PDB file of C-alpha atoms in Angstrom:
ATOM      1  CA  UNK A  58      39.508  -7.915   2.836  1.00  0.00           C
ATOM      2  CA  UNK A  59      39.788  -4.140   2.908  1.00  0.00           C
ATOM      3  CA  UNK A  60      38.152  -3.685  -0.511  1.00  0.00           C
ATOM      4  CA  UNK A  61      34.698  -4.992   0.543  1.00  0.00           C
ATOM      5  CA  UNK A  62      34.760  -2.642   3.544  1.00  0.00           C
ATOM      6  CA  UNK A  63      35.664   0.322   1.348  1.00  0.00           C
ATOM      7  CA  UNK A  64      32.950  -0.594  -1.160  1.00  0.00           C
ATOM      8  CA  UNK A  65      30.401  -0.957   1.642  1.00  0.00           C
ATOM      9  CA  UNK A  66      31.314   2.399   3.166  1.00  0.00           C
ATOM     10  CA  UNK A  67      31.107   4.068  -0.258  1.00  0.00           C
ATOM     11  CA  UNK A  68      27.688   2.533  -0.863  1.00  0.00           C
ATOM     12  CA  UNK A  69      26.380   4.234   2.263  1.00  0.00           C
ATOM     13  CA  UNK A  70      28.192   7.516   1.610  1.00  0.00           C
ATOM     14  CA  UNK A  71      26.957   8.069  -1.947  1.00  0.00           C
ATOM     15  CA  UNK A  72      23.358   8.989  -1.010  1.00  0.00           C
ATOM     16  CA  UNK A  73      24.808  11.698   1.241  1.00  0.00           C
ATOM     17  CA  UNK A  74      27.380  12.987  -1.236  1.00  0.00           C
ATOM     18  CA  UNK A  75      27.273  16.589  -2.436  1.00  0.00           C
ATOM     19  CA  UNK A  76      24.641  16.239  -5.206  1.00  0.00           C
ATOM     20  CA  UNK A  77      22.701  19.505  -5.022  1.00  0.00           C
ATOM     21  CA  UNK A  78      22.893  21.156  -1.638  1.00  0.00           C
ATOM     22  CA  UNK A  79      19.768  23.158  -0.820  1.00  0.00           C
ATOM     23  CA  UNK A  80      20.506  23.973   2.796  1.00  0.00           C
ATOM     24  CA  UNK A  81      22.420  23.042   5.896  1.00  0.00           C
ATOM     25  CA  UNK A  82      21.625  22.031   9.457  1.00  0.00           C
ATOM     26  CA  UNK A  83      22.766  24.888  11.694  1.00  0.00           C
ATOM     27  CA  UNK A  84      21.313  23.673  15.025  1.00  0.00           C
ATOM     28  CA  UNK A  85      20.582  20.096  16.089  1.00  0.00           C
ATOM     29  CA  UNK A  86      19.449  19.035  19.549  1.00  0.00           C
ATOM     30  CA  UNK A  87      18.409  15.607  20.727  1.00  0.00           C
ATOM     31  CA  UNK A  88      17.383  13.013  18.157  1.00  0.00           C
ATOM     32  CA  UNK A  89      17.420  14.320  14.584  1.00  0.00           C
ATOM     33  CA  UNK A  90      17.638  12.064  11.537  1.00  0.00           C
ATOM     34  CA  UNK A  91      17.687  12.666   7.798  1.00  0.00           C
ATOM     35  CA  UNK A  92      16.257  10.114   5.405  1.00  0.00           C
ATOM     36  CA  UNK A  93      17.580  10.179   1.859  1.00  0.00           C
ATOM     37  CA  UNK A  94      17.318   7.570  -0.880  1.00  0.00           C
ATOM     38  CA  UNK A  95      16.328   4.816   1.539  1.00  0.00           C
ATOM     39  CA  UNK A  96      19.123   5.564   3.998  1.00  0.00           C
ATOM     40  CA  UNK A  97      19.089   7.342   7.346  1.00  0.00           C
ATOM     41  CA  UNK A  98      21.822   9.382   9.009  1.00  0.00           C
ATOM     42  CA  UNK A  99      22.082  11.469  12.156  1.00  0.00           C
ATOM     43  CA  UNK A 100      21.130  15.076  11.496  1.00  0.00           C
ATOM     44  CA  UNK A 101      24.232  16.709  12.881  1.00  0.00           C
ATOM     45  CA  UNK A 102      25.260  20.347  12.637  1.00  0.00           C
ATOM     46  CA  UNK A 103      26.846  21.043   9.256  1.00  0.00           C
ATOM     47  CA  UNK A 104      25.038  18.286   7.364  1.00  0.00           C
ATOM     48  CA  UNK A 105      24.092  19.487   3.882  1.00  0.00           C
ATOM     49  CA  UNK A 106      20.514  18.837   2.812  1.00  0.00           C
ATOM     50  CA  UNK A 107      19.117  17.940  -0.598  1.00  0.00           C
ATOM     51  CA  UNK A 108      15.700  18.078  -2.253  1.00  0.00           C
ATOM     52  CA  UNK A 109      13.556  15.076  -1.269  1.00  0.00           C
ATOM     53  CA  UNK A 110      15.230  14.723   2.143  1.00  0.00           C
ATOM     54  CA  UNK A 111      12.936  13.965   5.068  1.00  0.00           C
ATOM     55  CA  UNK A 112      13.916  15.555   8.378  1.00  0.00           C
ATOM     56  CA  UNK A 113      12.683  13.754  11.511  1.00  0.00           C
ATOM     57  CA  UNK A 114      13.004  14.801  15.135  1.00  0.00           C
ATOM     58  CA  UNK A 115      12.445  12.608  18.167  1.00  0.00           C
ATOM     59  CA  UNK A 116      10.587  13.505  21.345  1.00  0.00           C
ATOM     60  CA  UNK A 117      13.760  15.235  22.578  1.00  0.00           C
ATOM     61  CA  UNK A 118      14.749  16.671  19.205  1.00  0.00           C
ATOM     62  CA  UNK A 119      14.722  19.983  17.395  1.00  0.00           C
ATOM     63  CA  UNK A 120      16.509  21.223  14.309  1.00  0.00           C
ATOM     64  CA  UNK A 121      17.355  24.568  12.712  1.00  0.00           C
ATOM     65  CA  UNK A 122      17.990  24.685   8.973  1.00  0.00           C
ATOM     66  CA  UNK A 123      19.261  27.508   6.759  1.00  0.00           C
ATOM     67  CA  UNK A 124      18.344  27.141   3.093  1.00  0.00           C
ATOM     68  CA  UNK A 125      20.516  28.538   0.294  1.00  0.00           C
ATOM     69  CA  UNK A 126      18.077  31.455  -0.188  1.00  0.00           C
ATOM     70  CA  UNK A 127      18.504  32.292   3.532  1.00  0.00           C
ATOM     71  CA  UNK A 128      15.103  30.900   4.550  1.00  0.00           C
ATOM     72  CA  UNK A 129      15.203  29.658   8.139  1.00  0.00           C
ATOM     73  CA  UNK A 130      13.298  26.527   9.133  1.00  0.00           C
ATOM     74  CA  UNK A 131      12.933  25.288  12.698  1.00  0.00           C
ATOM     75  CA  UNK A 132      11.235  21.984  13.487  1.00  0.00           C
ATOM     76  CA  UNK A 133      10.323  21.056  17.045  1.00  0.00           C
ATOM     77  CA  UNK A 134      10.009  17.692  18.809  1.00  0.00           C
ATOM     78  CA  UNK A 135       8.256  14.770  17.093  1.00  0.00           C
ATOM     79  CA  UNK A 136       8.279  16.460  13.694  1.00  0.00           C
ATOM     80  CA  UNK A 137       8.445  15.006  10.200  1.00  0.00           C
ATOM     81  CA  UNK A 138       9.325  17.537   7.507  1.00  0.00           C
ATOM     82  CA  UNK A 139       9.783  16.556   3.861  1.00  0.00           C
ATOM     83  CA  UNK A 140      11.755  18.919   1.633  1.00  0.00           C
ATOM     84  CA  UNK A 141       9.771  17.980  -1.458  1.00  0.00           C
ATOM     85  CA  UNK A 142      11.115  20.424  -4.040  1.00  0.00           C
ATOM     86  CA  UNK A 143      13.684  23.181  -4.026  1.00  0.00           C
ATOM     87  CA  UNK A 144      14.917  25.136  -7.017  1.00  0.00           C
ATOM     88  CA  UNK A 145      16.679  28.441  -6.437  1.00  0.00           C
ATOM     89  CA  UNK A 146      18.551  30.711  -8.814  1.00  0.00           C
ATOM     90  CA  UNK A 147      21.089  32.616  -6.744  1.00  0.00           C
ATOM     91  CA  UNK A 148      21.342  35.392  -9.358  1.00  0.00           C
ATOM     92  CA  UNK A 149      17.633  36.148  -9.923  1.00  0.00           C
ATOM     93  CA  UNK A 150      16.301  34.838  -6.555  1.00  0.00           C
ATOM     94  CA  UNK A 151      13.636  32.951  -8.505  1.00  0.00           C
ATOM     95  CA  UNK A 152      12.605  29.343  -8.079  1.00  0.00           C
ATOM     96  CA  UNK A 153      10.278  27.094  -6.117  1.00  0.00           C
ATOM     97  CA  UNK A 154      10.236  25.646  -2.594  1.00  0.00           C
ATOM     98  CA  UNK A 155       7.669  23.028  -1.571  1.00  0.00           C
ATOM     99  CA  UNK A 156       7.771  21.281   1.787  1.00  0.00           C
ATOM    100  CA  UNK A 157       5.389  18.964   3.641  1.00  0.00           C
ATOM    101  CA  UNK A 158       4.950  18.971   7.393  1.00  0.00           C
ATOM    102  CA  UNK A 159       3.524  15.542   8.152  1.00  0.00           C
ATOM    103  CA  UNK A 160       3.486  16.053  11.903  1.00  0.00           C
ATOM    104  CA  UNK A 161       4.990  18.286  14.553  1.00  0.00           C
ATOM    105  CA  UNK A 162       5.787  21.987  14.477  1.00  0.00           C
ATOM    106  CA  UNK A 163       7.538  24.180  11.949  1.00  0.00           C
ATOM    107  CA  UNK A 164       8.555  27.825  12.219  1.00  0.00           C
ATOM    108  CA  UNK A 165       9.653  29.579   9.034  1.00  0.00           C
ATOM    109  CA  UNK A 166      11.297  32.891   8.270  1.00  0.00           C
ATOM    110  CA  UNK A 167      11.173  33.163   4.500  1.00  0.00           C
ATOM    111  CA  UNK A 168      14.238  34.078   2.499  1.00  0.00           C
ATOM    112  CA  UNK A 169      15.000  35.596  -0.860  1.00  0.00           C
ATOM    113  CA  UNK A 170      12.873  33.137  -2.840  1.00  0.00           C
ATOM    114  CA  UNK A 171       9.534  33.996  -1.197  1.00  0.00           C
ATOM    115  CA  UNK A 172      10.393  37.687  -1.067  1.00  0.00           C
ATOM    116  CA  UNK A 173      11.091  37.708  -4.829  1.00  0.00           C
ATOM    117  CA  UNK A 174       7.980  35.685  -5.697  1.00  0.00           C
ATOM    118  CA  UNK A 175       5.479  35.230  -2.834  1.00  0.00           C
ATOM    119  CA  UNK A 176       3.695  32.332  -4.572  1.00  0.00           C
ATOM    120  CA  UNK A 177       6.944  30.348  -4.936  1.00  0.00           C
ATOM    121  CA  UNK A 178       6.853  28.737  -1.475  1.00  0.00           C
ATOM    122  CA  UNK A 179       4.261  26.322  -0.092  1.00  0.00           C
ATOM    123  CA  UNK A 180       4.021  24.105   2.962  1.00  0.00           C
ATOM    124  CA  UNK A 181       1.652  21.159   2.804  1.00  0.00           C
ATOM    125  CA  UNK A 182       0.039  19.619   5.868  1.00  0.00           C
ATOM    126  CA  UNK A 183      -2.358  16.674   6.002  1.00  0.00           C
ATOM    127  CA  UNK A 184      -5.256  19.162   6.146  1.00  0.00           C
ATOM    128  CA  UNK A 185      -4.148  22.176   4.085  1.00  0.00           C
ATOM    129  CA  UNK A 186      -1.670  23.738   1.688  1.00  0.00           C
ATOM    130  CA  UNK A 187      -0.185  26.969   3.003  1.00  0.00           C
ATOM    131  CA  UNK A 188       0.947  29.553   0.495  1.00  0.00           C
ATOM    132  CA  UNK A 189       3.671  31.649   2.042  1.00  0.00           C
ATOM    133  CA  UNK A 190       2.757  35.297   1.546  1.00  0.00           C
ATOM    134  CA  UNK A 191       4.426  36.834   4.575  1.00  0.00           C
ATOM    135  CA  UNK A 192       7.880  36.552   5.983  1.00  0.00           C
ATOM    136  CA  UNK A 193       7.291  34.577   9.196  1.00  0.00           C
ATOM    137  CA  UNK A 194       4.854  31.872  10.253  1.00  0.00           C
ATOM    138  CA  UNK A 195       4.448  28.871  12.518  1.00  0.00           C
ATOM    139  CA  UNK A 196       2.397  25.769  11.756  1.00  0.00           C
ATOM    140  CA  UNK A 197       1.568  22.766  13.921  1.00  0.00           C
ATOM    141  CA  UNK A 198       0.276  19.393  12.812  1.00  0.00           C
ATOM    142  CA  UNK A 199      -1.057  17.098  15.528  1.00  0.00           C
ATOM    143  CA  UNK A 200      -0.898  13.354  15.398  1.00  0.00           C
ATOM    144  CA  UNK A 201      -3.782  11.346  13.927  1.00  0.00           C
ATOM    145  CA  UNK A 202      -5.780  11.366  17.152  1.00  0.00           C
TER     146      UNK A 202
END
């Protein structure tokens, strides 16, 4: 009887195993969830993030994320942020970071990646693609109304 329970718990743990960590949740308030590979888990402090994760905050939620290049991302209430692509070489500080803010607010302080190659970081919204050329910015995407 114990074996099916172990297998079931492993099936849910595998999508959140340490595949290729790209960042970590440093601050989590209210409702924060991470969707990965068709599964959802509470976005608690310390949770490691991976490329293709979708970070969602509820009406009472906010989240602070530190990426491996030391970029800081902060999403406010009712936000949906997809971490579409993240490649970072810790030695050369080169790579690519693409994210999509589907709704809500996002504040960014760019890290080593964007400082090394300003064209290497973009944030997509439903209306525009933002190329990160500076070190700090805030973007807000309203709902469909």
